[in-house]
mmCIF file of C-alpha atoms in Angstrom:
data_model
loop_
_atom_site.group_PDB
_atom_site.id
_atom_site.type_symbol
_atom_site.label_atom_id
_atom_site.label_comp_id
_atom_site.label_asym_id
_atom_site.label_seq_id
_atom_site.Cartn_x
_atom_site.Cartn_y
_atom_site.Cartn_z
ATOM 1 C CA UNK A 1 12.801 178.525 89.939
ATOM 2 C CA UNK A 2 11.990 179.468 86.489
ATOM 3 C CA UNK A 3 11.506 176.205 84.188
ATOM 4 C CA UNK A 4 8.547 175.867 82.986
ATOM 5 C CA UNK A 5 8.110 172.247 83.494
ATOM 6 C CA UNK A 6 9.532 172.376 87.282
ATOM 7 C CA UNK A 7 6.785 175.057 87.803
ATOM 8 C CA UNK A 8 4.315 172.276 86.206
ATOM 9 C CA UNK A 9 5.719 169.529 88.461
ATOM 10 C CA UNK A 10 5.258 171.464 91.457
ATOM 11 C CA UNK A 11 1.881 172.793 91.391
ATOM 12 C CA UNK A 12 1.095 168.984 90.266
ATOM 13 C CA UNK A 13 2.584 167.320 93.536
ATOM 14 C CA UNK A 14 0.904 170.252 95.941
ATOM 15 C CA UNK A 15 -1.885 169.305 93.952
ATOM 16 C CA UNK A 16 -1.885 165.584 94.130
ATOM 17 C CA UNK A 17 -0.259 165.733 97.808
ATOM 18 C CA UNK A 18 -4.100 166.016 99.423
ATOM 19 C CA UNK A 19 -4.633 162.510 97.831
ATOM 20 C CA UNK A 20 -4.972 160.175 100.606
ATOM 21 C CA UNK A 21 -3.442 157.382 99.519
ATOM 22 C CA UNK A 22 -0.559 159.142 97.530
ATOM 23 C CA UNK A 23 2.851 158.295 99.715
ATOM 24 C CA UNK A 24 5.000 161.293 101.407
ATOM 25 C CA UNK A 25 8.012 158.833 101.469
ATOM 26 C CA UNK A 26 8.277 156.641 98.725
ATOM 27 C CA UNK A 27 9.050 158.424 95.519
ATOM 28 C CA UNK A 28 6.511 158.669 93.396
ATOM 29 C CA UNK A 29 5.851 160.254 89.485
ATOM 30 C CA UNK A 30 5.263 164.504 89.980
ATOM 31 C CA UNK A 31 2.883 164.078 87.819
ATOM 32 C CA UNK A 32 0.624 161.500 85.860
ATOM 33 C CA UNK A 33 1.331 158.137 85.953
ATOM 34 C CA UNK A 34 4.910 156.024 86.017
ATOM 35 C CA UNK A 35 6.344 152.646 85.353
ATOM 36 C CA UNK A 36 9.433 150.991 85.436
ATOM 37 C CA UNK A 37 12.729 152.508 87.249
ATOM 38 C CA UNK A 38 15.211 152.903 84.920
ATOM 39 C CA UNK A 39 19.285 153.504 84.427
ATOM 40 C CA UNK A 40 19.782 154.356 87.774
ATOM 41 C CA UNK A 41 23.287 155.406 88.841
ATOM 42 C CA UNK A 42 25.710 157.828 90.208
ATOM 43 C CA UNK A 43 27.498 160.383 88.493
ATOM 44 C CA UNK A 44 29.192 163.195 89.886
ATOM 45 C CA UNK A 45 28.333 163.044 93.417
ATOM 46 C CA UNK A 46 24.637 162.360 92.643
ATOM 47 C CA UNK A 47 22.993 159.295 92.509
ATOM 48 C CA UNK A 48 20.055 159.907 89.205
ATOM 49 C CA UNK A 49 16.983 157.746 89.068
ATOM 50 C CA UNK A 50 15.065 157.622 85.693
ATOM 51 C CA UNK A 51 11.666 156.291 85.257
ATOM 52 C CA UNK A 52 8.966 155.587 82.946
ATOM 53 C CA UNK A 53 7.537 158.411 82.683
ATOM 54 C CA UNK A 54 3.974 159.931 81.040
ATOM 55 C CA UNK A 55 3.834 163.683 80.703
ATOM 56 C CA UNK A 56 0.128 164.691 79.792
ATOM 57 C CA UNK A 57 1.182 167.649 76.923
ATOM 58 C CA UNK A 58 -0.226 165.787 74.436
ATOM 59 C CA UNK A 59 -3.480 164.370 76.336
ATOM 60 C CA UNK A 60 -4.035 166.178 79.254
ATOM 61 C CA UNK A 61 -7.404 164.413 80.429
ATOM 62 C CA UNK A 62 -7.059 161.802 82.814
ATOM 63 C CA UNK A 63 -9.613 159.861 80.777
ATOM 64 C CA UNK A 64 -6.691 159.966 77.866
ATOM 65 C CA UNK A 65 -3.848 158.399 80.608
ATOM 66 C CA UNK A 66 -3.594 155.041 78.624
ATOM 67 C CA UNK A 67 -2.897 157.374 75.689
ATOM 68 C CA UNK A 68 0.220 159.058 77.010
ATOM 69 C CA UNK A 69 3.879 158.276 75.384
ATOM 70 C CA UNK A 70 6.668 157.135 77.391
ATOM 71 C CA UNK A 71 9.495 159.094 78.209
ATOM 72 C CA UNK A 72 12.623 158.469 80.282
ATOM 73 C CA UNK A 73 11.712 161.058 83.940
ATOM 74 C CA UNK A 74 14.326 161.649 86.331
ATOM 75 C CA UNK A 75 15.005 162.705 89.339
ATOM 76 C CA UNK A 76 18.487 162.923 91.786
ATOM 77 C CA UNK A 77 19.322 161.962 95.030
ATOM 78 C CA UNK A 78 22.433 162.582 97.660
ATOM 79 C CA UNK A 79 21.146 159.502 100.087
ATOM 80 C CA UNK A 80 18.675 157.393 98.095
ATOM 81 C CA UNK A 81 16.231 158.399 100.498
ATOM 82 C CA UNK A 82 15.247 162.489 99.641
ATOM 83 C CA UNK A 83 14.365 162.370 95.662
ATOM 84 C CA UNK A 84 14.298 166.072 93.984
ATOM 85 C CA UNK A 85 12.563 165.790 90.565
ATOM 86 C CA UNK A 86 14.265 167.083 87.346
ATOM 87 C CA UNK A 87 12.865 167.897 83.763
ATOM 88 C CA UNK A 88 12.117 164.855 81.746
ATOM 89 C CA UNK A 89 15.540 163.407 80.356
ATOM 90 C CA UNK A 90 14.914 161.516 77.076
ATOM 91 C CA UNK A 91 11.836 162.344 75.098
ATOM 92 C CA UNK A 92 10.568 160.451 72.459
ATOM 93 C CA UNK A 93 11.926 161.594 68.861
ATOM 94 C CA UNK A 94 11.809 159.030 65.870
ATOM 95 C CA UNK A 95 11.122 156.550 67.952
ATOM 96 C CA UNK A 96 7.532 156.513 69.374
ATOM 97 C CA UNK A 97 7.902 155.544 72.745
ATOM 98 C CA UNK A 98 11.184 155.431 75.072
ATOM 99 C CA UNK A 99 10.774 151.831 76.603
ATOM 100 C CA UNK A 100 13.143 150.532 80.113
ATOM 101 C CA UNK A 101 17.006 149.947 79.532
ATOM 102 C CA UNK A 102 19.902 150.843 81.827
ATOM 103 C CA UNK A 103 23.176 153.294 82.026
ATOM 104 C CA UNK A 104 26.872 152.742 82.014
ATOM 105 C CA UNK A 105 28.573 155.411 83.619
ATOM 106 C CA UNK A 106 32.374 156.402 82.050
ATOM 107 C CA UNK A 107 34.629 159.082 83.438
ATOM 108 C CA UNK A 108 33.098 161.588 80.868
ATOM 109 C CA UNK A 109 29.775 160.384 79.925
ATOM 110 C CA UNK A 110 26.846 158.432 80.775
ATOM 111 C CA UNK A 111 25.404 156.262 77.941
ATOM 112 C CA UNK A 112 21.886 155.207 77.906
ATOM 113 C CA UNK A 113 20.795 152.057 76.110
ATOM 114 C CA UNK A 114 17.096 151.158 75.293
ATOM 115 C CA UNK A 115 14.496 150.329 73.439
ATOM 116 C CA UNK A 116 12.520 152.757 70.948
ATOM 117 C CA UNK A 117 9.389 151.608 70.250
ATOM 118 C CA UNK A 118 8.506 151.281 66.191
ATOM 119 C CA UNK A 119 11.916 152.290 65.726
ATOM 120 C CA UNK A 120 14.213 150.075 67.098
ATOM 121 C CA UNK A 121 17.461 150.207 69.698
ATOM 122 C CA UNK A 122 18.613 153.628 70.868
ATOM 123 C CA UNK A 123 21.676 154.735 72.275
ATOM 124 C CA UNK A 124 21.366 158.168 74.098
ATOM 125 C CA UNK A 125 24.611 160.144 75.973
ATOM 126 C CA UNK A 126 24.862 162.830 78.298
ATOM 127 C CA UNK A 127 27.890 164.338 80.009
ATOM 128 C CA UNK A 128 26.709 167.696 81.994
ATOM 129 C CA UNK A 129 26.534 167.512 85.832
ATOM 130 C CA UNK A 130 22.755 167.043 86.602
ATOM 131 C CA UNK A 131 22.436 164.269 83.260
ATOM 132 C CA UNK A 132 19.723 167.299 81.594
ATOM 133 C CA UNK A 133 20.913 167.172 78.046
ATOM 134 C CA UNK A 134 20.684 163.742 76.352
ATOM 135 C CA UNK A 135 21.852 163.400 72.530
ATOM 136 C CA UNK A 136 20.816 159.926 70.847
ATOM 137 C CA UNK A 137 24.024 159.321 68.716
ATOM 138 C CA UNK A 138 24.386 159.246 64.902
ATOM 139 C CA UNK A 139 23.041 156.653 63.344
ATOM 140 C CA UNK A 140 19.824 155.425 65.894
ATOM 141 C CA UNK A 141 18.607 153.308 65.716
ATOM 142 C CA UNK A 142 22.023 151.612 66.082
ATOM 143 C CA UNK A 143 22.609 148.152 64.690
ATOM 144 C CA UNK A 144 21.144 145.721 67.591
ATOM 145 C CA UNK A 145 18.270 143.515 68.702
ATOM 146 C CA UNK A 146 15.518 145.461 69.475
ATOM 147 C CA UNK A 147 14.305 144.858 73.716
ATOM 148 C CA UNK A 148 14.274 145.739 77.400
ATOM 149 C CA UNK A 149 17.906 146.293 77.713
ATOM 150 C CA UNK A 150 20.616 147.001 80.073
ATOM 151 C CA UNK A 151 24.256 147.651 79.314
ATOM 152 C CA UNK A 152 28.166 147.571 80.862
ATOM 153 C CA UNK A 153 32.036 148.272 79.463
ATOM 154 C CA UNK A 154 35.027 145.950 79.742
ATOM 155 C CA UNK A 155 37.705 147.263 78.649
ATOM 156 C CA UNK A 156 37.588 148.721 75.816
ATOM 157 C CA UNK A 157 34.143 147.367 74.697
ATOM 158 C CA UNK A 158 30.495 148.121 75.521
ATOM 159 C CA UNK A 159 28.292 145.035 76.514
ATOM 160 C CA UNK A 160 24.813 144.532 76.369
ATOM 161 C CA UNK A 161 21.802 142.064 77.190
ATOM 162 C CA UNK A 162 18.648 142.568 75.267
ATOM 163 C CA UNK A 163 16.783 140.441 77.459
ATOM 164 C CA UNK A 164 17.548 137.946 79.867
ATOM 165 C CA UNK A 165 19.423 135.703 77.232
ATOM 166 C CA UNK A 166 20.713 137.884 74.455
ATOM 167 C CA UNK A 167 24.539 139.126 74.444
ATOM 168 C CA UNK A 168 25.708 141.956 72.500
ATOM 169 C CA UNK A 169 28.692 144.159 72.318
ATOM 170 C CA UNK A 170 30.567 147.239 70.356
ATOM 171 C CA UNK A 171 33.181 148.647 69.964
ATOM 172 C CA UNK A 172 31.234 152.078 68.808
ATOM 173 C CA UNK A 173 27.712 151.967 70.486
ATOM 174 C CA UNK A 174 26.559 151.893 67.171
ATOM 175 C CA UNK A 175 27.671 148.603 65.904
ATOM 176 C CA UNK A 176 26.702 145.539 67.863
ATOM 177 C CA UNK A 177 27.554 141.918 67.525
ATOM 178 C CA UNK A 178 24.696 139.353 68.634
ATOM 179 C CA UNK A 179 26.770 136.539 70.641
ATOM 180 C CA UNK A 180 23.863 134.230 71.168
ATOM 181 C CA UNK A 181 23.088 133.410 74.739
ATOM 182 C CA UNK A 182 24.057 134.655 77.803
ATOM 183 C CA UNK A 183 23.406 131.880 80.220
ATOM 184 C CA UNK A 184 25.164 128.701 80.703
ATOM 185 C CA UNK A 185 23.588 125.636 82.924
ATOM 186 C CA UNK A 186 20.694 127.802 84.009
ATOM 187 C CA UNK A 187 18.910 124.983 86.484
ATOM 188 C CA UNK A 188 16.309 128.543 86.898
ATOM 189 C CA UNK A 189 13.768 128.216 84.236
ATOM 190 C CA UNK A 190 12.978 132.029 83.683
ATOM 191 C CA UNK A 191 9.491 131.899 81.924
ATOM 192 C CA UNK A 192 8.514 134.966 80.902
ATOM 193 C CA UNK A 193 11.219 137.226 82.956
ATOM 194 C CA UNK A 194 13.673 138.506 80.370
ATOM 195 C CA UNK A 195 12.224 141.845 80.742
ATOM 196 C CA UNK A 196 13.903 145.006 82.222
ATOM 197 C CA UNK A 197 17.222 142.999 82.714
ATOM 198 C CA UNK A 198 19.944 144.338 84.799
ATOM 199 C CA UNK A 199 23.622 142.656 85.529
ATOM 200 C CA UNK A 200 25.971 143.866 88.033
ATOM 201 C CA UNK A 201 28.662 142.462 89.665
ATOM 202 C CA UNK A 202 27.862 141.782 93.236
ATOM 203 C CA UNK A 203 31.469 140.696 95.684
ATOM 204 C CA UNK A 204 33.017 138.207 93.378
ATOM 205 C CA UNK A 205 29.630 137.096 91.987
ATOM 206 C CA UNK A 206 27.527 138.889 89.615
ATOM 207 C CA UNK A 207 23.374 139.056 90.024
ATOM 208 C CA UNK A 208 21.278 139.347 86.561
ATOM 209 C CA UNK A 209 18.257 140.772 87.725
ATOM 210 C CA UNK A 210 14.572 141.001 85.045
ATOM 211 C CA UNK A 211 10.901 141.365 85.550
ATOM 212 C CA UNK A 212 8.235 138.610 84.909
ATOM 213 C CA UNK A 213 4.798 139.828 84.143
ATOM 214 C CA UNK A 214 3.372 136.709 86.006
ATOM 215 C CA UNK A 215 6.068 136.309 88.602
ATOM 216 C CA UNK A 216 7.661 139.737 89.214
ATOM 217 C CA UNK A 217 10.950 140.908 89.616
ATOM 218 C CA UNK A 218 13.072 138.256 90.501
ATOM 219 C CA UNK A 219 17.175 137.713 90.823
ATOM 220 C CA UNK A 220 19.447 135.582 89.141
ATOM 221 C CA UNK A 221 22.522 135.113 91.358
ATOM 222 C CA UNK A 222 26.119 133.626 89.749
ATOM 223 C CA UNK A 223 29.410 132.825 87.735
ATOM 224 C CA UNK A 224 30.435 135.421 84.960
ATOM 225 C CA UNK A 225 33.232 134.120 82.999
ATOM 226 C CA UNK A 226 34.857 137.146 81.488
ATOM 227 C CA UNK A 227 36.464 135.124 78.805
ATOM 228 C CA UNK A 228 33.662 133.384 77.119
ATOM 229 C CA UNK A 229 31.111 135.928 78.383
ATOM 230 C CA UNK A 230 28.805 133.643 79.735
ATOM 231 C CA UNK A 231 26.679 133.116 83.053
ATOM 232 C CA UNK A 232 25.954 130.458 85.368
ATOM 233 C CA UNK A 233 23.652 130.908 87.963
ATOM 234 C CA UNK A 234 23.894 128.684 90.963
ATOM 235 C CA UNK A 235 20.487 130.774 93.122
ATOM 236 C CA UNK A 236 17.144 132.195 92.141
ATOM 237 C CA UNK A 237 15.329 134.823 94.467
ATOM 238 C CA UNK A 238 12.010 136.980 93.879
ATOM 239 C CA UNK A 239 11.945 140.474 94.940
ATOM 240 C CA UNK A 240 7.522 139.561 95.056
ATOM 241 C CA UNK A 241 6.609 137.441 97.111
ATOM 242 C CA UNK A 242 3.098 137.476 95.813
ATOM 243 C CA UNK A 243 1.134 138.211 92.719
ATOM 244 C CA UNK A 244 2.232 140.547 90.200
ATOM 245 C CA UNK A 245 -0.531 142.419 90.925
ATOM 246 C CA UNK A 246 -2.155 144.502 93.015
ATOM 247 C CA UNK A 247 0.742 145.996 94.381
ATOM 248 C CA UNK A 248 3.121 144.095 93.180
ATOM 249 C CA UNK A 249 7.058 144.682 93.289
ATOM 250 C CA UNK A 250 7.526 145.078 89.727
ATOM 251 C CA UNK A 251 10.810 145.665 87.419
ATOM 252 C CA UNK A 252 14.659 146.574 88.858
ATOM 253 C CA UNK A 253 16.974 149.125 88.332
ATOM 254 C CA UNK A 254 19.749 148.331 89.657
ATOM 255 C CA UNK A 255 23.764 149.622 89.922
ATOM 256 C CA UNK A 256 27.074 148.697 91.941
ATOM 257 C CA UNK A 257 27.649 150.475 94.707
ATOM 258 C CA UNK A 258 31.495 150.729 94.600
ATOM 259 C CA UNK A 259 31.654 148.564 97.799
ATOM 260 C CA UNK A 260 30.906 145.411 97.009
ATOM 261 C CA UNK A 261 27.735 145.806 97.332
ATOM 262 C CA UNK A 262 24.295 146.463 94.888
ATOM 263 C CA UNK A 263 22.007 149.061 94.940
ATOM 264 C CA UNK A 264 18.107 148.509 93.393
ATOM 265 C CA UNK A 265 15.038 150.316 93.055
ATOM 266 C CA UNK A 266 11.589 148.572 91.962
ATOM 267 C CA UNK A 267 8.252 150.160 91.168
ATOM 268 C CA UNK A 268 5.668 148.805 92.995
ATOM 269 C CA UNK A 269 2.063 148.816 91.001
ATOM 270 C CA UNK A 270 -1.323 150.300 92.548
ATOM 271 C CA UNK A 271 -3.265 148.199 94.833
ATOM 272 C CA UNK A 272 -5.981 151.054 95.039
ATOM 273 C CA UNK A 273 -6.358 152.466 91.647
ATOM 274 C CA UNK A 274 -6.236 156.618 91.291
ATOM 275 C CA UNK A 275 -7.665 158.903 88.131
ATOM 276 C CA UNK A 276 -4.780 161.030 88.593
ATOM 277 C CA UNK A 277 -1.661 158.506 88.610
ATOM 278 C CA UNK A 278 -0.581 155.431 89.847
ATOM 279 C CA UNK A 279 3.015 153.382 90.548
ATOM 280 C CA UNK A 280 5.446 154.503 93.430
ATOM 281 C CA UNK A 281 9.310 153.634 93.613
ATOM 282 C CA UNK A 282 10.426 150.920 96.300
ATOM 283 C CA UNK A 283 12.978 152.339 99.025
ATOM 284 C CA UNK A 284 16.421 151.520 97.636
ATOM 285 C CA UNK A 285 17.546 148.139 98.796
ATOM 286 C CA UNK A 286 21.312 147.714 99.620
ATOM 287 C CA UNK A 287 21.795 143.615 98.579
ATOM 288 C CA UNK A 288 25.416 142.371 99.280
ATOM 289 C CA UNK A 289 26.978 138.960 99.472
ATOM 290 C CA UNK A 290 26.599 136.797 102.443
ATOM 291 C CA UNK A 291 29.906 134.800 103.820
ATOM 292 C CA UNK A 292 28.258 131.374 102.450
ATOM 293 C CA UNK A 293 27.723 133.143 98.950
ATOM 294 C CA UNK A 294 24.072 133.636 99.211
ATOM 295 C CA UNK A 295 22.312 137.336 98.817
ATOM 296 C CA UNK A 296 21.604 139.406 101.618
#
């Protein structure tokens, strides 16, 4: 009832609300415009989306939009369905930009693991209820390849893919090891969709999910062999049916829902553009595995 920038976000959605075309359902940026969903998960009872997002502090004219800086928004859920918005999580720092990676959620932490634009891979970790305070570990940029990112723990061991293809891991989220590619016997020729990857296990399978700025986002469904840390894929879906764009279903976040199951959000570009902002969130898809091994 008091912060500043909550005040900000809610005069800006009673604001943009008398748009005509701006959604009442779908979740949508509070203010300016938005891109990629990323790191979503649940934490303490909450599920937390982040986002793309582009706060106008530092060029407030809607002319100056392209200009904006990405930062990680947020905003937290009890049902997937009714979003509340939340101050901005990661902001920009020595890196220029905050581009899309992913979370891995521990018993006392969540660790955050993208891309920093002209400065290279960043590692960011939180541990309060609501995910508000983020601190980017000593020594970011840490030692990895630089790239749309998403990462996950085995043991004792944090693993990454910096792109569709590219397997890291550490020991100290500050450290990685480049293990050379991920895939194994891919008969899926991904193109140009390494970007905004996400891997989860899904049943006894695991689904590698990525963005293709031709194509869309787009599944990867499979074998993960623990041991040599590689993935086969044995079926190939697209969340867009269509073009990429206008309106097209765009990159995943996605997470494991604890039951087997896999739950993933997708922005979804403008098909009428607005001065103000543009990009809403997809409804949250619940994707499970069907009795002949095929996603559902």
């Amino acid at each position: 009832t008091t912060n500043a920038l909550m005040l900000r976000f809610a005069a800006s959605r009673k604001k943009l609300a008398a748009g005509r075309y701006r959604p009442a359902y779908h979740f949508v940026s509070p203010e300016s415009q938005m891109n990629d969903p990323n790191g979503l998960c649940f934490w303490q009872g909450r599920w937390h989306l982040f986002y793309q997002g582009y706060p106008p502090d530092e060029f407030p004219a809607s002319a100056d939009i392209p200009r904006r800086r990405q930062h990680w928004g947020h905003a937290v859920s009890d049902d997937l369905a009714h979003w509340r918005d939340l101050p901005y999580a990661i902001y920009p720092g020595m890196e220029r930009m905050c581009f899309s990676g992913s979370t891995v959620v521990e018993s006392n932490q969540v660790v955050a693991f993208y891309p920093g634009i002209d400065a290279g891979q960043m590692v960011a970790v939180s541990k309060d209820p609501l995910l508000l305070n983020w601190e980017k570990i000593a020594g970011n940029p840490v030692r990895s390849p630089t790239g749309d990112s998403c990462i996950w723990k085995e043991g004792d061991a944090y693993f990454g893919l910096v792109g569709a293809d590219c397997l890291v891991s550490s020991k100290n989220l500050v450290d990685w090891t480049v293990h050379g590619g991920f895939l194994e016997g891919n008969p899926f020729p991904l193109g140009d969709a390494g970007a905004c990857p996400n891997f989860v296990p899904i049943g006894n399978k695991h689904l590698l999910l990525s963005f293709s700025h031709t194509t869309g986002g787009q599944y990867l469904l499979g074998d993960y062999d623990k041991r040599s840390h590689k993935f086969k894929p044995y079926a190939h879906g697209r969340f867009n049916h269509g073009t990429v764009s206008p309106g097209g279903v765009h990159a995943p976040s996605a997470v494991a829902d604890g039951k087997g199951g896999v739950v993933n959000v997708l922005n979804i570009n403008d098909a009428k553009p607005s001065p103000d902002w543009d990009q809403i969130m997809s409804l949250a898809q619940r994707m499970t595995l069907g009795p002949d091994s095929q996603l559902r």
